[in-house]
mmCIF file of C-alpha atoms in Angstrom:
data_model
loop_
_atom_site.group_PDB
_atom_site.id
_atom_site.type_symbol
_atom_site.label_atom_id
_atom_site.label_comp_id
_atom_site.label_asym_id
_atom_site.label_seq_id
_atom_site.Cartn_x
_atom_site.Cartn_y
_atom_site.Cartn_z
ATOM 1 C CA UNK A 1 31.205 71.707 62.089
ATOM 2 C CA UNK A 2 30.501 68.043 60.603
ATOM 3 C CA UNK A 3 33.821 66.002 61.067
ATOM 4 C CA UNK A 4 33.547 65.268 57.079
ATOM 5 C CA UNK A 5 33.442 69.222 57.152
ATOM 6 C CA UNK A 6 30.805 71.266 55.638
ATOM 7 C CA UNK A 7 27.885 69.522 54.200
ATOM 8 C CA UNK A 8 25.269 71.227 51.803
ATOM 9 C CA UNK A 9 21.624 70.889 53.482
ATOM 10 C CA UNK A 10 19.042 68.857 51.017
ATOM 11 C CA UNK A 11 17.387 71.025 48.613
ATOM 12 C CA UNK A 12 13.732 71.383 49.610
ATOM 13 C CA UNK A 13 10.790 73.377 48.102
ATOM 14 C CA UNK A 14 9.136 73.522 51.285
ATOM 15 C CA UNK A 15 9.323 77.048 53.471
ATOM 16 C CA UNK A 16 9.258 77.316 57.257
ATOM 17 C CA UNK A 17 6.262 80.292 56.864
ATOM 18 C CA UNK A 18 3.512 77.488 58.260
ATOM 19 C CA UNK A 19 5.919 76.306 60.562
ATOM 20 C CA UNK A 20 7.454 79.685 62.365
ATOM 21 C CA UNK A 21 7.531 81.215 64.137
ATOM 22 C CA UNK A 22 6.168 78.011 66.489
ATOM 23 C CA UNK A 23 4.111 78.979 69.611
ATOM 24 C CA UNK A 24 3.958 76.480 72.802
ATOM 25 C CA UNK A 25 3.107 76.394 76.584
ATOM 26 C CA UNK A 26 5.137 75.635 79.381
ATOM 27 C CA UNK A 27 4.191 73.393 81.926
ATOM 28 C CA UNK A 28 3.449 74.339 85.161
ATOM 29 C CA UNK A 29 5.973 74.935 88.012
ATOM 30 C CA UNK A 30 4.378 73.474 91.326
ATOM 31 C CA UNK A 31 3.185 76.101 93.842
ATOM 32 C CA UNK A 32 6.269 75.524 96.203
ATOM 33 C CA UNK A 33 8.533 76.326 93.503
ATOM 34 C CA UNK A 34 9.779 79.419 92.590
ATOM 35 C CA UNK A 35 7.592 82.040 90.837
ATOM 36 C CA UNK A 36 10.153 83.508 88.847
ATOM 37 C CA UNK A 37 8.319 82.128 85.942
ATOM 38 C CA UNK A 38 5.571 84.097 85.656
ATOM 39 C CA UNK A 39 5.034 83.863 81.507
ATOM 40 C CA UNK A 40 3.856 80.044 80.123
ATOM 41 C CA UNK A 41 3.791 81.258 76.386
ATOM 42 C CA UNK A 42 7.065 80.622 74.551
ATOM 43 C CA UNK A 43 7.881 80.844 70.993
ATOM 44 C CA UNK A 44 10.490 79.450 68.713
ATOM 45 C CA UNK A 45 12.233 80.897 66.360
ATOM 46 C CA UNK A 46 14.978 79.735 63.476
ATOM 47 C CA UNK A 47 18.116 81.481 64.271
ATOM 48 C CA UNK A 48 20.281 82.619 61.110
ATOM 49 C CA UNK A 49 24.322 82.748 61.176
ATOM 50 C CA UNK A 50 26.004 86.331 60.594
ATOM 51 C CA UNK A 51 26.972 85.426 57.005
ATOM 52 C CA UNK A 52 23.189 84.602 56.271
ATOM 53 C CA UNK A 53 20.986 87.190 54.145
ATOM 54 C CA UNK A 54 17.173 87.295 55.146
ATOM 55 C CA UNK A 55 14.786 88.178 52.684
ATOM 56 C CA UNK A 56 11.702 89.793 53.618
ATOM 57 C CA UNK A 57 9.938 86.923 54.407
ATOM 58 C CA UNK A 58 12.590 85.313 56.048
ATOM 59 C CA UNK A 59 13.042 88.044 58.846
ATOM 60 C CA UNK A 60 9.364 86.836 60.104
ATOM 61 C CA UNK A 61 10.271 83.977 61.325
ATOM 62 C CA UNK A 62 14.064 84.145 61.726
ATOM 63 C CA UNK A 63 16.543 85.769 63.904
ATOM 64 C CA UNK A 64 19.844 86.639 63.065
ATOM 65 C CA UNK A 65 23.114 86.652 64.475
ATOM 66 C CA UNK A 66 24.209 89.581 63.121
ATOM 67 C CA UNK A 67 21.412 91.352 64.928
ATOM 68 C CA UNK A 68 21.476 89.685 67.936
ATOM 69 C CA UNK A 69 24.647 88.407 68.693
ATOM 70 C CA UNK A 70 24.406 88.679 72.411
ATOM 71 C CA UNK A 71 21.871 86.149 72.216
ATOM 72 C CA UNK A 72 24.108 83.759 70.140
ATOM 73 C CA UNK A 73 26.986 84.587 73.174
ATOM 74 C CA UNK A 74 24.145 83.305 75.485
ATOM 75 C CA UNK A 75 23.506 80.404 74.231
ATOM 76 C CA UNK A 76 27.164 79.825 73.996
ATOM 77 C CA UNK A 77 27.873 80.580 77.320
ATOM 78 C CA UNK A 78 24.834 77.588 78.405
ATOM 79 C CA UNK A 79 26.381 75.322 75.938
ATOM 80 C CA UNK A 80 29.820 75.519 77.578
ATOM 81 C CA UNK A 81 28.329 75.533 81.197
ATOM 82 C CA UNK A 82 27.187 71.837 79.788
ATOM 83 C CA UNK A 83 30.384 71.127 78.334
ATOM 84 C CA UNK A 84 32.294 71.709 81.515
ATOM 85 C CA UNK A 85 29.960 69.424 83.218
ATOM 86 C CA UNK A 86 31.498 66.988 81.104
ATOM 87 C CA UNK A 87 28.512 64.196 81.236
ATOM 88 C CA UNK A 88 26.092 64.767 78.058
ATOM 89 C CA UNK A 89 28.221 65.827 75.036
ATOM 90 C CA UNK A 90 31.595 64.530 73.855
ATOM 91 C CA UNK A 91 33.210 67.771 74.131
ATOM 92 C CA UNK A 92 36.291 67.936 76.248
ATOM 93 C CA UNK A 93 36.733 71.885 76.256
ATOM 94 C CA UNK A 94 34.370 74.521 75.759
ATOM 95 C CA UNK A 95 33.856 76.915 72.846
ATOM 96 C CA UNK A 96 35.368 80.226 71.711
ATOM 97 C CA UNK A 97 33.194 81.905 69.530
ATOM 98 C CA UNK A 98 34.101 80.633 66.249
ATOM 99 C CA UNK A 99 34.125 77.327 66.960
ATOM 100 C CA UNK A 100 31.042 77.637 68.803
ATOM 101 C CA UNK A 101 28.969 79.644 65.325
ATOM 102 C CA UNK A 102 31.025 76.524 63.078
ATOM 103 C CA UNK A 103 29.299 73.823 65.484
ATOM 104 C CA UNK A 104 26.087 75.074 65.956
ATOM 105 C CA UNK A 105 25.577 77.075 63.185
ATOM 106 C CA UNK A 106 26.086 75.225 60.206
ATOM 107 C CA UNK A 107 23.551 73.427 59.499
ATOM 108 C CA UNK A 108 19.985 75.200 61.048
ATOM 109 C CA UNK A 109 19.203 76.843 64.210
ATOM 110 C CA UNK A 110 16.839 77.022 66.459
ATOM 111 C CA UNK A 111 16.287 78.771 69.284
ATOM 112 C CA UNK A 112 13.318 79.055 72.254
ATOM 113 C CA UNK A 113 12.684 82.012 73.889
ATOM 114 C CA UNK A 114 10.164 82.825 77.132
ATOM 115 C CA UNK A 115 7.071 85.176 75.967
ATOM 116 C CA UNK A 116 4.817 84.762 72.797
ATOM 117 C CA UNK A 117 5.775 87.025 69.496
ATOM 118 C CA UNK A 118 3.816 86.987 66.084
ATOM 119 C CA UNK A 119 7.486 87.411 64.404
ATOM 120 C CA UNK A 120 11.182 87.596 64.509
ATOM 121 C CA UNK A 121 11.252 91.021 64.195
ATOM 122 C CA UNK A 122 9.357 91.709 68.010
ATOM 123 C CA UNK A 123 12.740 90.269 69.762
ATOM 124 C CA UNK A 124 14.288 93.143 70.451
ATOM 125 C CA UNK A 125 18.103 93.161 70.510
ATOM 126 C CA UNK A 126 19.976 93.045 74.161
ATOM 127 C CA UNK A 127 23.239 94.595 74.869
ATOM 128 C CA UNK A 128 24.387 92.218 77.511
ATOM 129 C CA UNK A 129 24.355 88.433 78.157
ATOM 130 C CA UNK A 130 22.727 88.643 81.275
ATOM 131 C CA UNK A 131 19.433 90.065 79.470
ATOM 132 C CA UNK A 132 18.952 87.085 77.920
ATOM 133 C CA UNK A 133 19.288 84.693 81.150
ATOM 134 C CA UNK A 134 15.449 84.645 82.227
ATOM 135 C CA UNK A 135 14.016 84.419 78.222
ATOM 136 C CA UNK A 136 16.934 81.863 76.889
ATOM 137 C CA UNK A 137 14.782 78.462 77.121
ATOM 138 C CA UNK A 138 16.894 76.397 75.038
ATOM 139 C CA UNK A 139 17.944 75.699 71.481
ATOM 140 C CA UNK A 140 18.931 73.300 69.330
ATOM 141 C CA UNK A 141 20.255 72.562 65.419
ATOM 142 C CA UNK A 142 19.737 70.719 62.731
ATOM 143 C CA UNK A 143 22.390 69.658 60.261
ATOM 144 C CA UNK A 144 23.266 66.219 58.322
ATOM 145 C CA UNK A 145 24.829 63.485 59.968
ATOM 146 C CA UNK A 146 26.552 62.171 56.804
ATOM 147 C CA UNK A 147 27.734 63.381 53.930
ATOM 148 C CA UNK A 148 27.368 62.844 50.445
ATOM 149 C CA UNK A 149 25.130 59.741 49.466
ATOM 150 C CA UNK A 150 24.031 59.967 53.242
ATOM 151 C CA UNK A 151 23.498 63.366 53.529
ATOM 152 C CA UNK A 152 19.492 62.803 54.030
ATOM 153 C CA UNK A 153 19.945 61.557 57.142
ATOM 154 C CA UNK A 154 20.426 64.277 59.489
ATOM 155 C CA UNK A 155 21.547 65.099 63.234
ATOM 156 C CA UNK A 156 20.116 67.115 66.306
ATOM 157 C CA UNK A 157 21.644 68.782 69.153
ATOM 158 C CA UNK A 158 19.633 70.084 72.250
ATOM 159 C CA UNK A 159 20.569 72.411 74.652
ATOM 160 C CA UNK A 160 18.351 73.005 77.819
ATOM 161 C CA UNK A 161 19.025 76.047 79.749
ATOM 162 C CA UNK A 162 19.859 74.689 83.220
ATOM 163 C CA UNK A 163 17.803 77.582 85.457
ATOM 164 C CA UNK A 164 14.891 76.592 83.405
ATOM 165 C CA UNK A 165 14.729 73.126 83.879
ATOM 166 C CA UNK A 166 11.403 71.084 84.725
ATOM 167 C CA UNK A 167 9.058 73.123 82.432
ATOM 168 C CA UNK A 168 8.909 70.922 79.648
ATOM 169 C CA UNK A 169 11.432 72.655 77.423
ATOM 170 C CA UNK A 170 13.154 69.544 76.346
ATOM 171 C CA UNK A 171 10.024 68.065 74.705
ATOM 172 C CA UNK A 172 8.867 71.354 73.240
ATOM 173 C CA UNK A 173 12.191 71.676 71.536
ATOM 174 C CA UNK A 174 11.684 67.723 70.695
ATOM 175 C CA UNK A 175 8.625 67.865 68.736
ATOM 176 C CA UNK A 176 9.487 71.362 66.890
ATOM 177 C CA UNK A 177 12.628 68.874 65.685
ATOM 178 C CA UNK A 178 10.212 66.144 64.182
ATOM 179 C CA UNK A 179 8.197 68.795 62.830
ATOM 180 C CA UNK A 180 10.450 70.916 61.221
ATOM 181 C CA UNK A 181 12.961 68.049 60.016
ATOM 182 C CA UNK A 182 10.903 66.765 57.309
ATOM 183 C CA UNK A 183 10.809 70.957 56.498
ATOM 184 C CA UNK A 184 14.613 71.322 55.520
ATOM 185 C CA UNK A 185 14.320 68.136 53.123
ATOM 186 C CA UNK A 186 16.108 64.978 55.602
ATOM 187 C CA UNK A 187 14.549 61.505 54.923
ATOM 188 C CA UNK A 188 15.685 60.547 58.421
ATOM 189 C CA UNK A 189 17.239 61.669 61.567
ATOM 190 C CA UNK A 190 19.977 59.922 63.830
ATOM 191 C CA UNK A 191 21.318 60.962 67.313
ATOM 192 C CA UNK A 192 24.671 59.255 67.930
ATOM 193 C CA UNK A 193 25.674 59.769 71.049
ATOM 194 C CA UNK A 194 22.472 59.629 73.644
ATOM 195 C CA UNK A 195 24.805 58.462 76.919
ATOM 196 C CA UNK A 196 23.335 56.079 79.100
ATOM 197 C CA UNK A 197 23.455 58.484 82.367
ATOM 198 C CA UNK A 198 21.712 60.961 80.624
ATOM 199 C CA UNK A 199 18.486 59.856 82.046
ATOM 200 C CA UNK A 200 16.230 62.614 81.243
ATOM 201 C CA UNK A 201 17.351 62.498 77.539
ATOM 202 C CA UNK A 202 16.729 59.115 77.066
ATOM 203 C CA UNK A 203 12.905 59.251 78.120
ATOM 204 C CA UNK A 204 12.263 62.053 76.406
ATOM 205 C CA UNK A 205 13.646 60.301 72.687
ATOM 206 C CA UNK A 206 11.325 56.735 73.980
ATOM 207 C CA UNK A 207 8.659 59.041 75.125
ATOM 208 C CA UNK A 208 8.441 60.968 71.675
ATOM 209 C CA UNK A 209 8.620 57.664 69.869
ATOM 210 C CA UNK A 210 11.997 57.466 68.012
ATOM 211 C CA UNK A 211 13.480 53.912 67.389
ATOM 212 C CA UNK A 212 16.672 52.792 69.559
ATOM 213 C CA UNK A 213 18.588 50.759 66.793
ATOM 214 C CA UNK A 214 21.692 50.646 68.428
ATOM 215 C CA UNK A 215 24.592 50.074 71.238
ATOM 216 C CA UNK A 216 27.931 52.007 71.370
ATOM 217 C CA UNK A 217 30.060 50.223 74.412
ATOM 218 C CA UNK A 218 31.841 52.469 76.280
ATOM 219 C CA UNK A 219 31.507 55.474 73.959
ATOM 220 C CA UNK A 220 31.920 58.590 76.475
ATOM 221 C CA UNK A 221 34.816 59.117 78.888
ATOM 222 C CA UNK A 222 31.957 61.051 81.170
ATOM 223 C CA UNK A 223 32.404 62.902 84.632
ATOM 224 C CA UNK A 224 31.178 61.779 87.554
ATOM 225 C CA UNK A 225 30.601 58.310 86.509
ATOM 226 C CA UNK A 226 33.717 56.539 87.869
ATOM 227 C CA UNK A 227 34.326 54.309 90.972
ATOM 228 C CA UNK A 228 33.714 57.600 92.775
ATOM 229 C CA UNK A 229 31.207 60.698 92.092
ATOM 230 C CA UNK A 230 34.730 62.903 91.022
ATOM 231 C CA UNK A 231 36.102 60.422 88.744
ATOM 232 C CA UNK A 232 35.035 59.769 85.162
ATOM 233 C CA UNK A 233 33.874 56.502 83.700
ATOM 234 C CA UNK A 234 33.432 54.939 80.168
ATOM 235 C CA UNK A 235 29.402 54.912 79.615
ATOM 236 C CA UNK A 236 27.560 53.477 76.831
ATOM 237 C CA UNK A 237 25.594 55.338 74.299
ATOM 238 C CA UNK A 238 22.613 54.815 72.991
ATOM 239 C CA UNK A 239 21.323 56.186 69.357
ATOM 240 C CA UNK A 240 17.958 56.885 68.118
ATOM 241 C CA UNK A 241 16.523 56.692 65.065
ATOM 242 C CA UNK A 242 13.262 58.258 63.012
ATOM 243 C CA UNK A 243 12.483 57.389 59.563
ATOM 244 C CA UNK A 244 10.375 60.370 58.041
ATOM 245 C CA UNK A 245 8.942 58.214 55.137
ATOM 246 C CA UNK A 246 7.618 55.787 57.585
ATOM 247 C CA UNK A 247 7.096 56.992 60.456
ATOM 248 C CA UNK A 248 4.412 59.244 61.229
ATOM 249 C CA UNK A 249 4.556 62.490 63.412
ATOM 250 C CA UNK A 250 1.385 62.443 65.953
ATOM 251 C CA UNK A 251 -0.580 65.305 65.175
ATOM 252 C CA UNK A 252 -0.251 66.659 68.856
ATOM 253 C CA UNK A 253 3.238 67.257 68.182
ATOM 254 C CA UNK A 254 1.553 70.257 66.226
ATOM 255 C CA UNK A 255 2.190 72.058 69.876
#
């Protein structure tokens, strides 16, 4: 949840039909690696909270957490893995469950998973958290920065899962954001808090073309970034910045 609380999402007359679910390939693990991912075809998927009610048409291109609430303990349990790392997001603790569906869930939700489905209503429901560890990709959310008067501009988290790392996750999930953004209604999107030693984030956001428009000294108290690899460290943040009005989205980013 939004520190200013909860904040309506803009009204838009635009559906995610043409846009979900959104179908991409993975890049290639080298031969040396392991071959535990066999399946390159991924597809993502808008993830409704409990209290949501799908239509119809809704239910093609959305999961719910209501159905598939192992999957929402999943992603929870990756999120919190990151959290405990303690050098990307400004979390000190990790999540229960509530607080976990009133972060992540309150604005929109998205969520990759490994294999290729037409619609939302091919993902079967697992029992166990464990059944989602090889198909949980990553997800992410969009909700509004601001609220009120700036409530167009909105906000993005991402969340990588860690065993699937070096498939080019991160910049499927990056350009689904810049395509779906504009979607929802938001004029504009900001990320606040992109720390400095969070390499890998930080090319990805220059690499996909968002503005850097400004310096926050000092803004995370991060692990491992002290005089000594066990000691925290203040680290600077960088945000990024993509103005929907002006800024075009590259046609590639069509996936």
């Amino acid at each position: 949840m939004s520190p200013y609380g909860t904040i309506a999402r803009p009204v838009s007359d635009q559906s995610f039909t043409a846009a979900l679910p959104r179908h991409a390939t993975l890049r290639s693990k080298s031969e040396s690696d392991s071959s535990a991912h066999s399946s390159s075809d991924v597809t993502l998927f808008r993830f409704a909270s409990a209290q949501e009610v799908l239509d119809s048409v809704s239910q093609t291109y959305s999961l719910s957490a209501l159905t598939h609430s192992s999957l929402v303990d999943a992603m929870r349990h990756v999120l919190n893995e990151e959290l405990e790392r303690g050098d990307t997001y400004p979390h000190e603790f990790p999540l229960d469950m509530a607080q976990f569906e009133g972060y992540f869930f309150s604005g929109d939700a998205f969520v990759l998973l490994k294999g290729r489905y037409q619609q939302a209503t091919e993902v079967d429901p697992r029992k166990e958290i464990k059944d989602w560890e090889k198909d949980l990709l990553g997800f992410f959310y969009i909700k509004p920065n601001f609220p009120g008067r700036c409530s167009h501009i909105c906000n993005g988290g991402f969340v990588v899962n860690p065993i699937h790392r070096g498939l080019g996750i991160g910049s499927i999930l990056g350009k689904s954001f810049l395509k779906l953004v504009p979607i929802i209604g938001y004029k504009s999107s900001m990320f606040n808090l992109v720390f400095e030693s969070n390499v890998a984030s930080i090319k990805l956001w220059r690499r996909l073309g968002f503005k850097e428009i400004g310096r926050i000294p000092k803004a995370g108290r991060l692990r491992g970034q002290g005089a000594t690899p066990d000691m925290e460290g203040y680290v600077d943040a960088i945000q990024f910045y993509w103005d929907f009005e002006t800024m075009v989205v590259p046609v590639e980013y069509d996936l």
